[in-house]
Short mmCIF file of C-alpha atoms and ligand atoms in Angstrom, two decimals:
data_model
loop_
_atom_site.label_atom_id
_atom_site.label_comp_id
_atom_site.label_asym_id
_atom_site.label_seq_id
_atom_site.Cartn_x
_atom_site.Cartn_y
_atom_site.Cartn_z
CA MET A 12 -27.97 7.74 -6.83
CA SER A 13 -24.24 7.23 -7.23
CA THR A 14 -21.88 8.21 -4.41
CA THR A 15 -18.81 10.39 -4.90
CA TYR A 16 -15.71 8.82 -3.39
CA ASN A 17 -12.70 10.65 -2.07
CA PRO A 18 -9.58 8.41 -2.31
CA TYR A 19 -8.02 10.01 0.79
CA HIS A 20 -11.11 9.25 2.86
CA ASN A 21 -11.05 5.71 1.45
CA ALA A 22 -7.38 5.31 2.42
CA GLN A 23 -8.09 6.65 5.92
CA THR A 24 -11.17 4.42 6.32
CA GLN A 25 -9.10 1.36 5.39
CA PHE A 26 -6.34 2.46 7.77
CA ASP A 27 -8.73 3.19 10.68
CA GLY A 28 -10.34 -0.26 10.36
CA VAL A 29 -7.01 -2.04 10.65
CA ALA A 30 -5.64 0.33 13.32
CA LYS A 31 -8.65 -0.70 15.43
CA LEU A 32 -8.03 -4.39 14.71
CA LEU A 33 -4.41 -3.89 15.82
CA ASN A 34 -5.36 -1.84 18.90
CA LEU A 35 -2.95 0.80 17.66
CA ASP A 36 -2.27 3.57 20.14
CA SER A 37 -4.36 6.67 19.30
CA GLY A 38 -1.26 8.91 19.06
CA MET A 39 0.34 6.54 16.55
CA SER A 40 -2.91 6.32 14.54
CA GLU A 41 -3.22 10.09 14.37
CA PHE A 42 0.35 10.30 13.07
CA LEU A 43 0.03 7.52 10.47
CA ARG A 44 -3.34 8.54 9.03
CA GLN A 45 -2.01 11.72 7.37
CA PRO A 46 1.05 12.87 5.38
CA MET A 47 4.09 14.16 7.28
CA LYS A 48 4.78 16.86 4.70
CA GLU A 49 2.82 18.50 1.87
CA LEU A 50 4.04 20.82 -0.86
CA HIS A 51 1.46 22.71 -2.95
CA PHE A 52 2.85 24.93 -5.67
CA THR A 53 2.34 26.47 -9.10
CA ILE A 54 4.38 26.07 -12.28
CA PRO A 55 4.23 28.85 -14.89
CA VAL A 56 4.80 27.59 -18.44
CA LYS A 57 5.34 29.76 -21.54
CA MET A 58 3.11 27.99 -24.05
CA ASP A 59 3.91 27.61 -27.75
CA ASP A 60 1.39 30.35 -28.65
CA GLY A 61 3.26 32.88 -26.45
CA SER A 62 0.73 32.85 -23.58
CA THR A 63 1.65 31.83 -20.02
CA LYS A 64 -0.29 29.04 -18.37
CA THR A 65 -0.11 28.28 -14.65
CA PHE A 66 -0.29 24.63 -13.56
CA ASN A 67 -1.06 23.56 -9.99
CA ALA A 68 1.09 20.80 -8.58
CA PHE A 69 1.81 18.76 -5.43
CA ARG A 70 4.47 16.66 -3.78
CA MET A 71 3.60 14.89 -0.54
CA LYS A 72 5.55 12.69 1.84
CA HIS A 73 3.30 10.42 3.84
CA ASN A 74 5.87 8.65 5.98
CA THR A 75 9.67 8.36 5.96
CA ALA A 76 10.30 6.22 9.06
CA ARG A 77 11.52 3.24 6.97
CA GLY A 78 13.48 5.26 4.40
CA PRO A 79 13.27 8.10 1.87
CA ALA A 80 9.80 8.85 0.45
CA LYS A 81 9.11 7.08 -2.84
CA GLY A 82 6.31 7.52 -5.33
CA GLY A 83 5.31 8.61 -8.80
CA ILE A 84 4.12 11.91 -10.23
CA ARG A 85 0.70 11.69 -11.82
CA PHE A 86 -0.13 14.04 -14.72
CA HIS A 87 -3.92 14.18 -14.92
CA PRO A 88 -6.64 16.83 -15.45
CA HIS A 89 -8.56 15.60 -12.36
CA GLU A 90 -5.55 15.39 -10.05
CA ASN A 91 -6.15 16.95 -6.64
CA ALA A 92 -4.55 17.15 -3.18
CA ASP A 93 -6.66 14.36 -1.68
CA THR A 94 -5.80 11.89 -4.46
CA VAL A 95 -2.11 12.63 -3.95
CA ARG A 96 -2.49 12.23 -0.15
CA ALA A 97 -4.14 8.83 -0.65
CA LEU A 98 -1.57 7.66 -3.18
CA ALA A 99 1.29 8.78 -0.89
CA MET A 100 -0.23 6.83 2.00
CA TRP A 101 -0.66 3.70 -0.13
CA MET A 102 3.01 4.01 -1.17
CA THR A 103 4.06 3.79 2.50
CA TRP A 104 2.08 0.56 2.94
CA LYS A 105 3.27 -0.78 -0.43
CA CYS A 106 6.99 -0.34 0.34
CA ALA A 107 6.47 -1.85 3.79
CA THR A 108 4.51 -4.84 2.41
CA VAL A 109 7.32 -5.78 0.02
CA ASP A 110 9.80 -4.89 2.76
CA ILE A 111 12.00 -2.45 0.85
CA PRO A 112 13.75 0.33 2.83
CA LEU A 113 11.62 3.20 1.53
CA GLY A 114 8.76 5.34 2.77
CA GLY A 115 5.76 6.69 0.91
CA GLY A 116 5.37 9.80 -1.21
CA LYS A 117 3.49 10.95 -4.28
CA GLY A 118 3.27 13.89 -6.63
CA GLY A 119 0.82 15.27 -9.11
CA ILE A 120 0.37 17.97 -11.72
CA ILE A 121 -3.10 19.06 -12.80
CA CYS A 122 -2.69 18.92 -16.58
CA ASP A 123 -3.86 17.10 -19.67
CA PRO A 124 -0.68 15.63 -21.26
CA PRO A 125 -2.19 14.79 -24.70
CA SER A 126 -3.10 18.46 -25.16
CA LEU A 127 0.50 19.66 -24.53
CA SER A 128 3.23 19.88 -27.16
CA LYS A 129 6.56 18.14 -26.45
CA THR A 130 8.18 21.51 -25.68
CA GLU A 131 5.37 22.50 -23.28
CA LEU A 132 5.61 19.12 -21.53
CA GLU A 133 9.37 19.47 -21.12
CA LYS A 134 8.96 22.98 -19.65
CA LEU A 135 6.33 21.63 -17.23
CA CYS A 136 8.61 18.79 -16.09
CA ARG A 137 11.57 21.10 -15.59
CA GLY A 138 9.35 23.66 -13.80
CA TYR A 139 8.14 20.95 -11.39
CA ILE A 140 11.74 20.19 -10.38
CA ARG A 141 12.68 23.85 -10.02
CA GLN A 142 9.96 24.10 -7.36
CA ILE A 143 10.93 21.05 -5.30
CA TRP A 144 14.59 20.28 -6.07
CA ASN A 145 15.76 21.01 -2.52
CA GLN A 146 13.09 18.71 -1.08
CA ILE A 147 14.00 15.63 -3.15
CA GLY A 148 17.10 13.47 -3.55
CA HIS A 149 18.06 9.81 -3.32
CA GLU A 150 18.33 10.14 0.46
CA MET A 151 15.15 12.22 0.89
CA ASP A 152 12.42 11.64 -1.67
CA ILE A 153 12.60 9.84 -5.02
CA PRO A 154 9.89 10.58 -7.61
CA ALA A 155 8.94 8.25 -10.49
CA PRO A 156 6.41 8.12 -13.35
CA ASP A 157 2.71 7.46 -12.86
CA VAL A 158 -0.44 7.88 -14.97
CA GLY A 159 0.24 10.42 -17.74
CA SER A 160 4.00 10.69 -17.20
CA ASN A 161 6.74 8.59 -18.77
CA PRO A 162 10.51 7.85 -18.86
CA GLN A 163 11.19 10.92 -21.04
CA CYS A 164 9.52 13.14 -18.41
CA MET A 165 11.72 11.52 -15.73
CA LEU A 166 14.86 12.19 -17.76
CA TRP A 167 13.99 15.88 -18.21
CA MET A 168 13.37 16.06 -14.47
CA MET A 169 16.68 14.36 -13.63
CA ASP A 170 18.49 16.66 -16.04
CA GLU A 171 16.94 19.75 -14.43
CA TYR A 172 17.96 18.50 -10.97
CA GLU A 173 21.53 17.81 -12.13
CA THR A 174 21.71 21.21 -13.86
CA ILE A 175 20.68 22.96 -10.64
CA THR A 176 22.95 20.91 -8.35
CA GLY A 177 25.88 20.69 -10.79
CA ALA A 178 26.55 16.96 -10.35
CA HIS A 179 25.28 13.56 -11.47
CA TYR A 180 22.52 12.08 -9.31
CA PRO A 181 20.78 9.39 -11.38
CA GLY A 182 19.21 7.96 -8.19
CA VAL A 183 17.20 11.16 -7.62
CA ILE A 184 14.39 9.82 -9.79
CA THR A 185 13.44 6.39 -11.14
CA GLY A 186 11.66 5.19 -14.26
CA LYS A 187 14.34 6.77 -16.47
CA PRO A 188 14.97 5.40 -19.96
CA VAL A 189 17.24 2.34 -20.16
CA GLY A 190 20.78 3.49 -21.00
CA MET A 191 20.20 6.74 -19.07
CA GLY A 192 20.14 5.20 -15.60
CA GLY A 193 16.90 3.27 -16.04
CA SER A 194 16.61 -0.39 -15.12
CA LEU A 195 15.84 -3.14 -17.58
CA GLY A 196 12.52 -4.68 -16.62
CA ARG A 197 11.02 -1.49 -15.14
CA THR A 198 8.52 -1.11 -18.00
CA GLU A 199 7.21 -4.61 -17.40
CA ALA A 200 7.61 -4.65 -13.61
CA THR A 201 4.17 -3.57 -12.36
CA GLY A 202 2.13 -5.70 -14.76
CA TYR A 203 4.43 -8.71 -14.39
CA GLY A 204 4.37 -8.23 -10.61
CA CYS A 205 0.56 -8.55 -10.62
CA ILE A 206 0.88 -11.85 -12.47
CA TYR A 207 3.72 -13.24 -10.29
CA VAL A 208 1.34 -12.83 -7.35
CA LEU A 209 -1.64 -14.25 -9.26
CA LYS A 210 0.49 -17.20 -10.45
CA ASP A 211 1.39 -18.12 -6.87
CA LEU A 212 -2.24 -17.83 -5.77
CA LEU A 213 -3.38 -20.08 -8.65
CA ARG A 214 -0.68 -22.59 -7.66
CA ILE A 215 -2.09 -22.69 -4.11
CA LEU A 216 -5.62 -23.04 -5.50
CA GLU A 217 -4.36 -25.84 -7.79
CA THR A 218 -5.87 -24.01 -10.77
CA PRO A 219 -3.79 -23.89 -13.97
CA ALA A 220 -3.70 -20.37 -15.45
CA ALA A 221 -4.58 -21.97 -18.80
CA SER A 222 -8.01 -22.96 -17.44
CA THR A 223 -8.87 -19.36 -16.47
CA THR A 224 -10.26 -16.26 -18.19
CA ALA A 225 -9.87 -12.58 -17.32
CA SER A 226 -11.21 -9.12 -18.08
CA LEU A 227 -9.14 -5.97 -17.60
CA GLN A 228 -9.86 -2.30 -17.12
CA GLY A 229 -7.11 -0.15 -18.67
CA PHE A 230 -4.61 -0.92 -21.40
CA GLY A 231 -1.72 1.28 -20.32
CA ASN A 232 1.59 0.26 -18.79
CA VAL A 233 0.22 -1.94 -16.00
CA ALA A 234 -2.56 -3.66 -17.95
CA GLU A 235 -0.50 -4.30 -21.07
CA TYR A 236 2.24 -6.23 -19.27
CA ALA A 237 -0.19 -8.00 -16.96
CA ALA A 238 -2.15 -9.13 -20.03
CA ARG A 239 1.01 -10.16 -21.87
CA MET A 240 2.33 -12.36 -19.04
CA TYR A 241 -1.10 -13.75 -18.15
CA THR A 242 -1.72 -14.87 -21.74
CA GLU A 243 1.85 -16.24 -21.97
CA LEU A 244 0.92 -18.47 -19.00
CA GLY A 245 -2.03 -19.70 -21.06
CA GLY A 246 -4.80 -17.52 -19.55
CA LYS A 247 -7.40 -16.02 -21.88
CA VAL A 248 -8.17 -12.28 -21.79
CA ILE A 249 -11.79 -11.93 -22.91
CA ALA A 250 -12.10 -8.13 -22.66
CA VAL A 251 -10.14 -4.94 -22.03
CA SER A 252 -11.48 -1.45 -21.58
CA CYS A 253 -9.71 1.86 -22.07
CA TRP A 254 -10.29 5.57 -22.47
CA ASN A 255 -10.92 7.14 -25.87
CA GLN A 256 -9.58 10.68 -25.91
CA ALA A 257 -11.40 11.73 -29.11
CA ASP A 258 -14.83 10.56 -27.91
CA LYS A 259 -14.12 11.49 -24.25
CA THR A 260 -15.50 8.15 -23.09
CA ALA A 261 -14.27 4.62 -22.38
CA TYR A 262 -14.92 1.51 -24.50
CA THR A 263 -14.57 -2.20 -23.82
CA PHE A 264 -13.05 -4.36 -26.56
CA LYS A 265 -14.17 -7.98 -26.41
CA LYS A 266 -13.29 -11.24 -28.13
CA SER A 267 -14.99 -14.27 -26.57
CA ASP A 268 -12.32 -16.68 -27.78
CA GLY A 269 -9.56 -14.48 -26.35
CA CYS A 270 -7.97 -11.13 -27.27
CA ASP A 271 -4.69 -11.13 -29.17
CA ILE A 272 -2.69 -8.90 -26.82
CA PRO A 273 0.27 -8.04 -29.13
CA GLN A 274 -2.30 -7.18 -31.82
CA LEU A 275 -4.19 -4.83 -29.48
CA VAL A 276 -0.87 -3.28 -28.41
CA SER A 277 -0.10 -2.59 -32.08
CA ILE A 278 -3.27 -0.46 -32.39
CA LYS A 279 -2.99 1.51 -29.14
CA ASP A 280 -1.40 4.93 -28.68
CA GLN A 281 1.18 6.04 -26.10
CA TYR A 282 -1.62 6.86 -23.62
CA GLY A 283 -3.07 3.33 -23.64
CA SER A 284 -6.04 4.10 -25.93
CA ILE A 285 -7.00 1.39 -28.41
CA ASP A 286 -8.07 2.59 -31.88
CA LYS A 287 -11.79 1.81 -31.92
CA ASP A 288 -12.18 1.53 -35.71
CA LYS A 289 -9.12 -0.69 -36.15
CA ALA A 290 -10.27 -2.95 -33.29
CA PHE A 291 -13.72 -3.26 -34.88
CA ALA A 292 -12.14 -4.10 -38.24
CA LEU A 293 -10.10 -6.83 -36.51
CA GLY A 294 -13.28 -8.46 -35.23
CA TYR A 295 -13.50 -7.07 -31.69
CA GLU A 296 -16.89 -6.24 -30.24
CA VAL A 297 -16.89 -2.58 -29.15
CA LEU A 298 -18.94 -2.25 -25.94
CA PRO A 299 -19.51 0.51 -23.36
CA GLY A 300 -16.59 1.33 -21.06
CA ASP A 301 -18.04 -0.40 -17.99
CA ALA A 302 -18.75 -3.71 -19.80
CA TRP A 303 -15.33 -5.07 -18.71
CA LEU A 304 -16.78 -5.53 -15.21
CA SER A 305 -19.77 -7.67 -16.17
CA GLN A 306 -17.97 -10.36 -18.17
CA ASP A 307 -18.34 -14.06 -17.25
CA VAL A 308 -14.69 -14.50 -16.33
CA ASP A 309 -12.71 -15.99 -13.42
CA ILE A 310 -10.49 -12.98 -12.84
CA LEU A 311 -11.06 -9.22 -12.91
CA MET A 312 -8.04 -6.94 -13.15
CA PRO A 313 -8.84 -3.25 -12.62
CA CYS A 314 -5.69 -1.55 -13.97
CA ALA A 315 -6.84 2.02 -14.73
CA LEU A 316 -8.00 4.40 -11.99
CA GLU A 317 -9.35 4.52 -8.43
CA ASN A 318 -13.00 4.10 -7.32
CA GLN A 319 -14.04 1.83 -10.18
CA ILE A 320 -15.54 -1.07 -8.17
CA THR A 321 -18.30 0.40 -6.02
CA PRO A 322 -21.53 -0.95 -4.47
CA ASP A 323 -23.41 0.60 -7.43
CA VAL A 324 -21.63 -1.61 -9.96
CA PHE A 325 -21.05 -4.61 -7.69
CA PRO A 326 -24.28 -6.41 -8.80
CA ASN A 327 -22.89 -6.39 -12.37
CA ILE A 328 -19.96 -8.60 -11.35
CA SER A 329 -20.57 -12.14 -12.64
CA SER A 330 -21.00 -14.92 -10.07
CA LYS A 331 -18.20 -16.73 -11.98
CA VAL A 332 -15.58 -14.20 -10.76
CA LYS A 333 -13.31 -15.78 -8.14
CA ILE A 334 -10.32 -13.41 -8.00
CA ILE A 335 -9.74 -9.65 -8.26
CA VAL A 336 -6.19 -8.48 -8.99
CA GLU A 337 -5.88 -4.76 -8.27
CA GLY A 338 -3.30 -3.47 -10.74
CA ALA A 339 -4.49 0.12 -10.18
CA ASN A 340 -4.23 2.00 -6.91
CA GLY A 341 -7.48 2.15 -4.95
CA PRO A 342 -9.84 0.72 -7.61
CA THR A 343 -12.21 -0.73 -4.98
CA THR A 344 -14.07 1.45 -2.49
CA PRO A 345 -14.15 0.36 1.19
CA ASP A 346 -17.96 -0.08 1.14
CA CYS A 347 -17.60 -2.45 -1.80
CA ASP A 348 -14.81 -4.40 -0.06
CA VAL A 349 -17.49 -5.50 2.41
CA LEU A 350 -19.61 -6.96 -0.42
CA ILE A 351 -16.62 -8.63 -2.10
CA LYS A 352 -15.64 -10.18 1.24
CA GLU A 353 -19.20 -11.49 1.75
CA ARG A 354 -19.29 -13.04 -1.71
CA GLY A 355 -15.97 -14.81 -1.01
CA ILE A 356 -14.08 -13.35 -3.98
CA ILE A 357 -10.33 -13.53 -3.33
CA MET A 358 -8.81 -10.04 -3.35
CA LEU A 359 -5.19 -9.43 -4.30
CA PRO A 360 -5.04 -5.87 -2.94
CA ASP A 361 -3.41 -2.97 -4.77
CA PHE A 362 -0.46 -2.29 -2.53
CA LEU A 363 0.55 -5.95 -2.74
CA ALA A 364 -0.44 -6.74 -6.36
CA ASN A 365 1.01 -3.62 -7.99
CA ALA A 366 4.13 -3.35 -5.81
CA GLY A 367 6.31 -4.69 -8.66
CA GLY A 368 6.80 -1.17 -10.00
CA VAL A 369 8.22 0.32 -6.83
CA THR A 370 10.26 -2.81 -6.14
CA CYS A 371 11.92 -2.47 -9.54
CA SER A 372 12.35 1.28 -8.94
CA TYR A 373 14.21 0.34 -5.78
CA PHE A 374 16.39 -2.01 -7.88
CA GLU A 375 16.97 0.89 -10.30
CA GLN A 376 18.21 3.04 -7.43
CA VAL A 377 20.47 0.29 -6.13
CA GLN A 378 22.00 -0.03 -9.63
CA ASN A 379 22.36 3.78 -9.86
CA ASN A 380 24.18 3.86 -6.52
CA MET A 381 26.54 1.04 -7.62
CA ASN A 382 26.85 2.52 -11.13
CA TYR A 383 26.60 -1.11 -12.30
CA TYR A 384 23.62 -2.47 -14.22
CA TRP A 385 22.01 -5.91 -14.11
CA GLY A 386 20.65 -7.87 -17.07
CA LYS A 387 16.89 -8.11 -17.54
CA GLU A 388 16.71 -11.74 -16.41
CA GLU A 389 18.48 -10.90 -13.17
CA VAL A 390 16.09 -8.00 -12.49
CA LEU A 391 12.98 -10.08 -13.19
CA GLU A 392 14.26 -12.99 -11.12
CA LYS A 393 14.81 -10.69 -8.14
CA LEU A 394 11.39 -9.14 -8.75
CA GLU A 395 9.57 -12.46 -8.81
CA TYR A 396 11.33 -13.50 -5.62
CA ALA A 397 10.35 -10.26 -3.81
CA MET A 398 6.73 -10.37 -5.02
CA THR A 399 6.23 -14.03 -4.21
CA LYS A 400 7.76 -13.59 -0.75
CA ALA A 401 5.46 -10.63 -0.02
CA PHE A 402 2.41 -12.53 -1.32
CA ARG A 403 3.18 -15.60 0.82
CA GLY A 404 3.48 -13.42 3.94
CA VAL A 405 0.10 -11.80 3.27
CA TYR A 406 -1.63 -15.04 2.22
CA GLU A 407 -0.39 -16.98 5.24
CA LEU A 408 -1.47 -14.25 7.66
CA ALA A 409 -4.89 -14.05 5.98
CA GLN A 410 -5.29 -17.84 6.43
CA GLU A 411 -3.96 -17.87 9.97
CA ARG A 412 -6.20 -15.03 11.21
CA ASN A 413 -9.06 -15.72 8.83
CA VAL A 414 -9.01 -12.15 7.52
CA TYR A 415 -9.53 -10.57 4.11
CA MET A 416 -6.26 -10.28 2.16
CA ARG A 417 -6.38 -6.47 2.12
CA ASP A 418 -6.61 -6.46 5.92
CA ALA A 419 -3.73 -8.96 6.17
CA ALA A 420 -1.56 -6.76 3.93
CA TYR A 421 -2.45 -3.72 6.05
CA ILE A 422 -1.61 -5.57 9.29
CA ILE A 423 1.87 -6.44 7.98
CA ALA A 424 2.53 -2.96 6.56
CA ILE A 425 1.20 -0.92 9.50
CA ASN A 426 3.10 -3.08 12.01
CA ARG A 427 6.36 -2.57 10.09
CA VAL A 428 5.90 1.20 9.81
CA ALA A 429 4.70 1.60 13.41
CA ASP A 430 7.75 -0.38 14.63
CA ALA A 431 10.07 1.95 12.68
CA VAL A 432 8.30 5.01 14.10
CA LYS A 433 8.63 3.63 17.65
CA LEU A 434 12.30 2.64 17.19
CA ARG A 435 13.07 6.18 16.01
CA GLY A 436 11.30 7.51 19.08
CA TRP A 437 8.82 9.58 17.04
CA ALA A 438 5.77 8.23 18.85
P1 NAD B 522 -1.34 4.51 -18.01
O1 NAD B 522 -1.52 5.96 -18.10
O2 NAD B 522 -0.22 3.85 -18.74
O3 NAD B 522 -2.69 3.75 -18.45
C1 NAD B 522 -3.93 4.06 -17.91
C2 NAD B 522 -4.96 3.27 -18.68
O4 NAD B 522 -6.23 3.47 -18.08
C3 NAD B 522 -5.08 3.68 -20.14
O5 NAD B 522 -5.23 2.53 -20.94
C4 NAD B 522 -6.36 4.50 -20.16
O6 NAD B 522 -6.99 4.47 -21.43
C5 NAD B 522 -7.17 3.75 -19.13
N1 NAD B 522 -8.30 4.50 -18.60
C6 NAD B 522 -8.32 5.77 -18.12
N2 NAD B 522 -9.57 6.09 -17.74
C7 NAD B 522 -10.34 5.01 -17.99
C8 NAD B 522 -11.72 4.71 -17.83
N3 NAD B 522 -12.56 5.59 -17.31
N4 NAD B 522 -12.16 3.48 -18.19
C9 NAD B 522 -11.32 2.57 -18.74
N5 NAD B 522 -10.00 2.79 -18.90
C10 NAD B 522 -9.53 3.99 -18.52
O7 NAD B 522 -1.26 4.18 -16.44
P2 NAD B 522 -0.59 2.95 -15.71
O8 NAD B 522 0.81 3.30 -15.44
O9 NAD B 522 -0.92 1.71 -16.43
O10 NAD B 522 -1.33 3.00 -14.30
C11 NAD B 522 -2.64 2.46 -14.12
C12 NAD B 522 -2.94 2.37 -12.64
O11 NAD B 522 -1.91 1.59 -11.98
C13 NAD B 522 -2.97 3.68 -11.87
O12 NAD B 522 -3.89 3.56 -10.79
C14 NAD B 522 -1.56 3.79 -11.30
O13 NAD B 522 -1.48 4.63 -10.17
C15 NAD B 522 -1.33 2.35 -10.94
N6 NAD B 522 0.07 1.97 -10.80
C16 NAD B 522 0.94 2.15 -11.83
C17 NAD B 522 2.25 1.71 -11.68
C18 NAD B 522 3.24 1.79 -12.81
O14 NAD B 522 4.38 1.36 -12.62
N7 NAD B 522 2.87 2.28 -13.97
C19 NAD B 522 2.67 1.17 -10.47
C20 NAD B 522 1.74 0.98 -9.44
C21 NAD B 522 0.45 1.39 -9.62
#
C-alpha cells in the first residue's frame, strides 16, 4: 500500500532530526519548525464567460531573521497550505545555505494555469497582489515565479503593486522579464546551479562528466537548463519524463544513445510537456511516467515535484546510480533518505542543488536597487562562485562529521538562522 506524504511533515521531520543532532534548545526548535506568518485569502476573478470564480491563495513567511522573506508563488491545482508551509521553510534553509541576506517565504494559488485564458490569468495575478500588497516589498517579502507561474505573471504583479503604491519598485518581485527589471541568467539559473554543484562533485570524485549518464524527471525550467548544461559538459541524458496535460498522465521519453536536448525543447510547450507523437516520430521510446527512475544511469535528477522518491519506488532505482541531484523541492521523502544513505548514493539535497534560482533572484534585486544591470557572463560567473562556495561548505562538513549531505546542509543553515534569531534577541 502506498503512503501519502505531507511535505510540511517531511520538512518538520528533517528539521527535527537535525535539531536533535545540534542539541538545539527546545524553545528555538519550536520557533523554527513553523512559519512566523501565514496569509490565507481568496481572489475573485470575473471569467471570460461572465461568471465569477473564487480562487484560494496563500502567502507565508517562515523566517525573516536573516532578511526579508523570499520565495516563489506556485500556481497548481493541488496547491495547499501545508505544501506552501514546507516550501517556505525550505526557502529559509536555502537562503542560509548559500549565505544570502534573505529569509524564507512562499506563496501559492490553487488553480490550473493551462485552463485559464491570458486575461483570466492576468486578473488572477493582479488580484493576488491586491490582497497582499501591504505585506510585501523589497524590505519585507519578495515573491518570485514557481511551478505554473512565469515572468509575465511577475510583471503583471509588479505593475499592480506599482499602480497601488504610485511609484516604481522593481525590487518588489523577482523573475521579471529581461528589460523590465529582470536579470539576465535568471531563466537558466536554477538548472545551471544544479550542474555547477554536480560539476564540482564530479571533480572531487575524479569522474569526467563525459563518462556519466543521467535520467531526469521534469522538463520545465529547472530540468531543461540542467539538461542543457550537463550535456554541454559531455554528459549523456538517457531519459526525461514529463506531464502530458491531454492524457492527464506522465510519460518518459528515452533514447539509449542520448537525448538531443535542444530537439526535445523544440517539441515541448510552455508548461514543460513534450509532444508525445512528435517525440515518437523522432525515434524516442515512449515509456510510463515513472520509468525515468529505473534507468541504468549514474545520476538521477528529480526536477518536477515533491514526494517522488519514496520507499515504494526505491527498489526500482538501478544499482548503477551513484548520485542524486535534487532540482525539485522535496522530491525525496525522509523515510527514503534512510535507504539512500544506506545504499551509499551521494545526495545533492534540494536546498543546496536548486539554490541557483534564489541566488540569481537576489542578484536581480541588487541590480534593481542599483538601477544598473550586469551582463549575462557576469551574472553566471557570480552564480557559479556562490554555488560552488556553498557546495564546498556542505561537502567538507559532510566529510568532516561523516554525515549525509542533506544533514550537513541543514546543520549549516539551521546554525546560521538560529544565530540570527539569537542575535536579534528573539529566542
Ligand atoms: P515547471 O513548471 O517549469 O516544470 C515542471 C515540470 O515537471 C514540467 O516539465 C512538468 O511536465 C513536469 N511534471 C509535472 N508533474 C509531473 C509528473 N507527475 N511526472 C513527471 N513530470 C512531471 O517547474 P520548474 O520551475 O522547472 O520547477 C520544478 C521544481 O523545481 C519544483 O519543485 C520547483 O519548486 C523547483 N524549483 C524551481 C525553481 C525555479 O527557479 N524554477 C527554483 C528552485 C526550485
